[in-house]
CSV table of C-alpha atoms in Angstrom, one decimal:
chain,number,residue,atom,x,y,z
G,1180,UNK,CA,-10.1,23.3,16.0
G,1181,UNK,CA,-9.1,19.8,14.8
G,1182,UNK,CA,-7.9,17.1,17.0
G,1183,UNK,CA,-4.7,15.3,16.2
G,1184,UNK,CA,-3.5,12.2,17.8
G,1185,UNK,CA,-1.0,9.4,17.2
G,1186,UNK,CA,-1.7,5.7,18.1
G,1187,UNK,CA,-0.2,2.4,17.3
G,1188,UNK,CA,-3.1,0.1,16.2
G,1189,UNK,CA,-2.9,-3.6,17.0
G,1190,UNK,CA,-5.3,-4.7,14.3
G,1191,UNK,CA,-3.3,-2.8,11.8
G,1192,UNK,CA,0.0,-4.6,12.5
G,1193,UNK,CA,0.6,-2.5,15.5
G,1194,UNK,CA,1.8,0.3,13.1
G,1195,UNK,CA,1.7,4.0,14.1
G,1196,UNK,CA,-1.3,6.1,12.9
G,1197,UNK,CA,-1.4,9.9,12.6
G,1198,UNK,CA,-5.1,11.0,12.8
G,1199,UNK,CA,-6.6,14.4,12.4
G,1200,UNK,CA,-10.2,14.8,13.1
G,1201,UNK,CA,-12.3,17.8,11.9
G,1202,UNK,CA,-15.9,18.8,12.9
G,1203,UNK,CA,-16.7,19.8,9.4
G,1204,UNK,CA,-15.5,20.0,5.8
G,1205,UNK,CA,-15.4,23.7,6.2
G,1206,UNK,CA,-12.9,23.3,8.9
G,1207,UNK,CA,-10.7,21.1,6.8
G,1208,UNK,CA,-10.5,23.7,4.2
G,1209,UNK,CA,-9.8,26.6,6.6
G,1210,UNK,CA,-7.1,24.8,8.5
G,1211,UNK,CA,-5.4,23.7,5.2
G,1212,UNK,CA,-5.5,27.2,3.8
G,1213,UNK,CA,-3.2,28.3,6.6
G,1214,UNK,CA,-0.7,25.5,6.1
G,1215,UNK,CA,2.2,24.9,3.8
G,1216,UNK,CA,3.2,21.7,2.0
G,1217,UNK,CA,5.5,19.6,4.1
G,1218,UNK,CA,7.4,18.0,1.1
G,1219,UNK,CA,8.1,19.4,-2.4
G,1220,UNK,CA,7.0,16.0,-3.8
G,1221,UNK,CA,3.4,16.6,-3.0
G,1222,UNK,CA,1.2,18.1,-5.7
G,1223,UNK,CA,0.2,21.8,-5.3
G,1224,UNK,CA,-3.6,21.5,-5.3
G,1225,UNK,CA,-3.9,25.3,-5.5
G,1226,UNK,CA,-2.4,25.1,-9.0
G,1227,UNK,CA,-5.2,24.2,-11.5
G,1228,UNK,CA,-2.5,22.7,-13.9
G,1229,UNK,CA,-2.0,20.0,-11.3
G,1230,UNK,CA,-5.8,19.1,-11.0
G,1231,UNK,CA,-7.0,16.6,-13.6
G,1232,UNK,CA,-10.7,17.1,-14.2
G,1233,UNK,CA,-11.2,13.7,-15.8
G,1234,UNK,CA,-9.8,12.1,-12.6
G,1235,UNK,CA,-11.1,14.4,-10.0
G,1236,UNK,CA,-14.3,15.7,-11.3
G,1237,UNK,CA,-13.2,19.3,-11.0
G,1238,UNK,CA,-10.8,21.5,-12.8
G,1239,UNK,CA,-9.4,23.4,-9.8
G,1240,UNK,CA,-9.4,23.6,-6.0
G,1241,UNK,CA,-11.6,26.6,-6.4
G,1242,UNK,CA,-14.2,24.5,-8.4
G,1243,UNK,CA,-14.1,21.9,-5.6
G,1244,UNK,CA,-14.7,24.6,-2.9
G,1245,UNK,CA,-17.7,26.0,-4.9
G,1246,UNK,CA,-19.2,22.5,-5.1
G,1247,UNK,CA,-18.7,22.1,-1.3
G,1248,UNK,CA,-20.6,25.4,-0.7
G,1249,UNK,CA,-23.4,24.8,-3.0
G,1250,UNK,CA,-23.7,21.0,-2.8
G,1251,UNK,CA,-23.3,18.3,-5.4
G,1252,UNK,CA,-26.6,18.5,-7.2
G,1253,UNK,CA,-26.6,15.1,-8.9
G,1254,UNK,CA,-26.4,13.4,-5.6
G,1255,UNK,CA,-29.1,15.7,-4.2
G,1256,UNK,CA,-31.4,14.9,-7.2
G,1257,UNK,CA,-30.8,11.3,-7.0
G,1258,UNK,CA,-31.4,10.8,-3.3
G,1259,UNK,CA,-33.9,13.6,-2.3
G,1260,UNK,CA,-36.8,11.3,-3.1
G,1261,UNK,CA,-35.7,9.1,-0.3
G,1262,UNK,CA,-36.3,11.8,2.2
G,1263,UNK,CA,-39.9,11.2,3.2
G,1264,UNK,CA,-42.1,12.7,5.9
G,1265,UNK,CA,-39.2,13.4,8.4
G,1266,UNK,CA,-35.5,13.5,7.5
G,1267,UNK,CA,-34.6,13.6,11.2
G,1268,UNK,CA,-35.3,9.9,11.6
G,1269,UNK,CA,-38.8,9.8,13.0
G,1270,UNK,CA,-40.4,8.1,10.0
G,1271,UNK,CA,-44.1,7.3,9.6
G,1272,UNK,CA,-45.1,6.7,13.2
G,1273,UNK,CA,-48.7,7.9,13.7
G,1274,UNK,CA,-51.5,5.7,13.1
G,1275,UNK,CA,-55.4,6.6,13.5
G,1276,UNK,CA,-58.1,4.4,14.8
G,1277,UNK,CA,-61.7,4.6,16.3
G,1278,UNK,CA,-62.0,4.8,20.0
G,1279,UNK,CA,-64.2,5.7,22.9
G,1280,UNK,CA,-62.1,8.7,23.5
G,1281,UNK,CA,-60.2,10.8,21.2
G,1282,UNK,CA,-59.5,14.3,19.8
G,1283,UNK,CA,-62.4,14.5,17.2
G,1284,UNK,CA,-65.9,13.0,17.0
G,1285,UNK,CA,-66.8,10.7,14.0
G,1286,UNK,CA,-70.3,12.3,13.4
G,1287,UNK,CA,-72.1,9.4,11.6
G,1288,UNK,CA,-71.0,6.9,14.2
G,1289,UNK,CA,-72.0,9.3,17.1
G,1290,UNK,CA,-75.4,9.7,15.7
G,1291,UNK,CA,-75.9,6.0,15.6
G,1292,UNK,CA,-74.7,5.7,19.2
G,1293,UNK,CA,-71.6,3.6,18.4
G,1294,UNK,CA,-69.3,3.6,21.4
G,1295,UNK,CA,-66.1,3.9,19.4
G,1296,UNK,CA,-67.2,7.2,17.8
G,1297,UNK,CA,-64.1,9.2,18.5
G,1298,UNK,CA,-61.1,9.6,16.4
G,1299,UNK,CA,-57.9,8.7,18.2
G,1300,UNK,CA,-54.1,8.4,17.2
G,1301,UNK,CA,-51.2,6.4,18.2
G,1302,UNK,CA,-47.5,7.2,18.0
G,1303,UNK,CA,-45.3,4.3,17.6
G,1304,UNK,CA,-42.3,4.5,20.0
G,1305,UNK,CA,-38.9,4.2,18.4
G,1306,UNK,CA,-36.0,2.9,20.3
G,1307,UNK,CA,-33.3,5.2,19.2
G,1308,UNK,CA,-29.6,4.1,19.0
G,1309,UNK,CA,-26.7,6.1,18.0
G,1310,UNK,CA,-24.3,4.5,15.5
G,1311,UNK,CA,-21.0,5.9,14.4
G,1312,UNK,CA,-20.5,5.2,10.7
G,1313,UNK,CA,-17.1,5.8,9.2
G,1314,UNK,CA,-16.8,5.7,5.4
G,1315,UNK,CA,-13.3,5.4,4.0
G,1316,UNK,CA,-13.6,6.9,0.5
G,1317,UNK,CA,-10.0,6.1,-0.4
G,1318,UNK,CA,-9.7,4.5,-3.8
G,1319,UNK,CA,-6.7,3.7,-5.9
G,1320,UNK,CA,-5.9,5.7,-9.0
G,1321,UNK,CA,-7.6,3.2,-11.3
G,1322,UNK,CA,-11.1,3.7,-9.9
G,1323,UNK,CA,-13.2,6.0,-12.0
G,1324,UNK,CA,-14.6,9.2,-10.5
G,1325,UNK,CA,-18.1,8.0,-11.4
G,1326,UNK,CA,-17.6,4.8,-9.4
G,1327,UNK,CA,-16.3,6.6,-6.3
G,1328,UNK,CA,-19.4,9.0,-6.6
G,1329,UNK,CA,-21.7,6.0,-6.9
G,1330,UNK,CA,-20.2,4.2,-3.9
G,1331,UNK,CA,-20.7,7.3,-1.8
G,1332,UNK,CA,-24.3,7.7,-2.9
G,1333,UNK,CA,-25.1,4.1,-1.8
G,1334,UNK,CA,-23.8,4.6,1.7
G,1335,UNK,CA,-25.7,7.9,2.0
G,1336,UNK,CA,-28.9,6.2,0.6
G,1337,UNK,CA,-28.6,3.4,3.3
G,1338,UNK,CA,-28.1,6.0,6.0
G,1339,UNK,CA,-31.1,7.9,5.0
G,1340,UNK,CA,-33.4,5.0,5.0
G,1341,UNK,CA,-32.3,3.7,8.3
G,1342,UNK,CA,-32.6,7.2,9.9
G,1343,UNK,CA,-36.3,7.2,9.0
G,1344,UNK,CA,-36.7,3.8,10.8
G,1345,UNK,CA,-35.4,5.2,14.1
G,1346,UNK,CA,-31.6,4.8,13.9
G,1347,UNK,CA,-29.5,7.9,14.6
G,1348,UNK,CA,-26.0,8.3,13.2
G,1349,UNK,CA,-22.8,10.2,13.6
G,1350,UNK,CA,-21.4,10.1,10.1
G,1351,UNK,CA,-17.7,10.5,9.2
G,1352,UNK,CA,-15.8,10.7,5.9
G,1353,UNK,CA,-12.4,9.0,6.2
G,1354,UNK,CA,-9.3,9.1,3.9
G,1355,UNK,CA,-6.5,6.8,4.6
G,1356,UNK,CA,-3.0,7.2,3.4
G,1357,UNK,CA,-1.4,3.9,4.2
G,1358,UNK,CA,2.1,2.9,3.3
G,1359,UNK,CA,2.5,-0.5,5.0
G,1360,UNK,CA,4.6,0.9,7.9
G,1361,UNK,CA,2.5,3.9,9.0
G,1362,UNK,CA,-0.7,5.8,8.0
G,1363,UNK,CA,-2.1,9.3,7.9
G,1364,UNK,CA,-5.9,9.5,8.3
G,1365,UNK,CA,-8.1,12.4,7.6
G,1366,UNK,CA,-11.4,12.2,9.5
G,1367,UNK,CA,-14.2,14.7,8.8
G,1368,UNK,CA,-17.5,14.7,10.8
G,1369,UNK,CA,-20.2,15.0,8.2
G,1370,UNK,CA,-23.4,14.6,10.4
G,1371,UNK,CA,-24.2,14.6,14.0
G,1372,UNK,CA,-26.8,12.2,15.5
G,1373,UNK,CA,-28.6,15.2,17.0
G,1374,UNK,CA,-29.2,17.2,13.8
G,1375,UNK,CA,-31.4,16.4,10.8
G,1376,UNK,CA,-29.8,15.1,7.6
G,1377,UNK,CA,-29.0,18.1,5.3
G,1378,UNK,CA,-28.5,16.4,2.0
G,1379,UNK,CA,-27.2,19.5,0.2
G,1380,UNK,CA,-24.5,20.1,2.7
G,1381,UNK,CA,-23.2,16.5,3.0
G,1382,UNK,CA,-23.6,15.6,-0.7
G,1383,UNK,CA,-20.1,16.7,-1.6
G,1384,UNK,CA,-17.8,15.6,1.2
G,1385,UNK,CA,-19.5,12.1,1.3
G,1386,UNK,CA,-19.9,11.4,-2.3
G,1387,UNK,CA,-17.8,13.4,-4.6
G,1388,UNK,CA,-14.4,12.3,-5.9
G,1389,UNK,CA,-12.9,15.8,-5.4
G,1390,UNK,CA,-13.3,15.7,-1.7
G,1391,UNK,CA,-10.8,13.0,-1.7
G,1392,UNK,CA,-8.6,13.8,-4.7
G,1393,UNK,CA,-8.4,17.5,-4.3
G,1394,UNK,CA,-9.3,18.7,-0.9
G,1395,UNK,CA,-8.1,15.6,0.8
G,1396,UNK,CA,-4.8,15.7,-1.2
G,1397,UNK,CA,-4.4,19.3,-0.1
G,1398,UNK,CA,-4.8,18.3,3.5
G,1399,UNK,CA,-2.4,15.4,3.2
G,1400,UNK,CA,0.3,17.6,1.7
G,1401,UNK,CA,0.1,20.0,4.6
G,1402,UNK,CA,-0.8,18.0,7.8
G,1403,UNK,CA,2.2,18.7,10.0
G,1404,UNK,CA,2.8,15.1,11.2
G,1405,UNK,CA,2.2,13.7,7.9
G,1406,UNK,CA,4.6,11.6,5.7
G,1407,UNK,CA,5.0,11.6,2.0
G,1408,UNK,CA,4.4,8.1,0.5
G,1409,UNK,CA,5.1,7.0,-3.1
G,1410,UNK,CA,1.8,7.4,-5.0
G,1411,UNK,CA,0.3,8.9,-1.8
G,1412,UNK,CA,0.1,5.4,-0.3
G,1413,UNK,CA,-3.0,3.3,-0.6
G,1414,UNK,CA,-6.2,2.4,1.2
G,1415,UNK,CA,-6.2,0.3,4.2
G,1416,UNK,CA,-8.8,-1.9,2.7
G,1417,UNK,CA,-6.3,-3.2,0.3
G,1418,UNK,CA,-4.3,-4.8,3.0
G,1419,UNK,CA,-6.8,-5.8,5.6
G,1420,UNK,CA,-10.1,-7.7,5.5
G,1421,UNK,CA,-13.4,-6.5,6.9
G,1422,UNK,CA,-13.0,-7.9,10.3
G,1423,UNK,CA,-9.5,-6.4,10.7
G,1424,UNK,CA,-10.9,-3.1,9.4
G,1425,UNK,CA,-13.6,-3.0,12.0
G,1426,UNK,CA,-11.2,-3.9,14.8
G,1427,UNK,CA,-8.7,-1.3,13.7
G,1428,UNK,CA,-11.2,1.5,13.5
G,1429,UNK,CA,-12.8,0.6,16.8
G,1430,UNK,CA,-9.2,0.9,18.4
G,1431,UNK,CA,-9.1,4.4,16.8
G,1432,UNK,CA,-12.6,5.7,17.2
G,1433,UNK,CA,-14.5,3.6,19.7
G,1434,UNK,CA,-16.6,0.4,20.1
G,1435,UNK,CA,-19.7,1.9,18.4
G,1436,UNK,CA,-17.8,2.4,15.2
G,1437,UNK,CA,-18.8,0.8,12.0
G,1438,UNK,CA,-16.5,1.2,9.0
G,1439,UNK,CA,-17.3,0.8,5.2
G,1440,UNK,CA,-14.5,1.1,2.6
G,1441,UNK,CA,-15.1,2.5,-0.9
G,1442,UNK,CA,-13.2,-0.5,-2.5
G,1443,UNK,CA,-15.8,-2.8,-0.8
G,1444,UNK,CA,-18.8,-0.8,-1.4
G,1445,UNK,CA,-18.1,-0.9,-5.1
G,1446,UNK,CA,-19.2,-4.5,-5.1
G,1447,UNK,CA,-22.1,-4.1,-2.7
G,1448,UNK,CA,-25.8,-2.8,-3.1
G,1449,UNK,CA,-27.7,-0.5,-0.7
G,1450,UNK,CA,-29.6,-3.5,0.9
G,1451,UNK,CA,-26.3,-5.2,2.0
G,1452,UNK,CA,-25.1,-2.0,3.4
G,1453,UNK,CA,-28.2,-1.6,5.5
G,1454,UNK,CA,-27.9,-5.2,6.7
G,1455,UNK,CA,-24.5,-4.7,7.8
G,1456,UNK,CA,-25.4,-1.5,9.8
G,1457,UNK,CA,-28.5,-3.1,11.3
G,1458,UNK,CA,-26.7,-6.3,12.4
G,1459,UNK,CA,-23.8,-4.1,13.9
G,1460,UNK,CA,-26.4,-1.8,15.4
G,1461,UNK,CA,-27.7,-4.7,17.6
G,1462,UNK,CA,-24.4,-4.5,19.5
G,1463,UNK,CA,-24.4,-0.8,19.9
G,1464,UNK,CA,-25.4,0.7,23.3
G,1465,UNK,CA,-28.0,3.4,23.4
């Protein structure tokens, strides 16, 4: 079941926040299916006539659900080459060398009486840390669906590469519906630190516009403690700088939290995202 909590956040002007945390995108869908809209001003996302494909990337809620089940293939195709020897974060750790002991003889050297005639191996130890990354995919109505997808792909590519260097991540997709005096937040856990990265499974909820503008809107219209806001509110990142965003999310989700906002990612490249994570990771406890 989802976890729902309310909290006033000092970094966000001490305003009240209503947060609902789900363990998976599937859970979001199942819970929302059994709820009703809390205000008639919300769109009915179950009605295909209220879903604009040019804006959301899908023509209906059902189409969004099918993408969630099957994965968003363009993201999979773009990023799968980044998954190398070990997607669970081990990376290329084994090196081989000649030694006086080992697991196999090097016959030509043994025949010559060379002492280091055995093949041995060494596994480089990796100091693992667990970092909680929260990606706020909220974007205003003028942001194109393709740009939202591209921003999510940059975050995912950075996570994939860092996992192979020894970092481990809990990864969350966030949606913030902020109205200046209060906020509703949808938080979906996309990946656990103790599981390998499943690119097909996480490709849709982390990178596709419809997880925000269709499934997220459906959740927002039905969450029991939610509040209708004109234009569905706006992203926190429009009103708060990066430092305030980090402090505010740490108040909500803990000190190991690192937050990225779609509106900021649009201006960044993958390398700068990795640098932020690595710098923040130095402060994270194991």
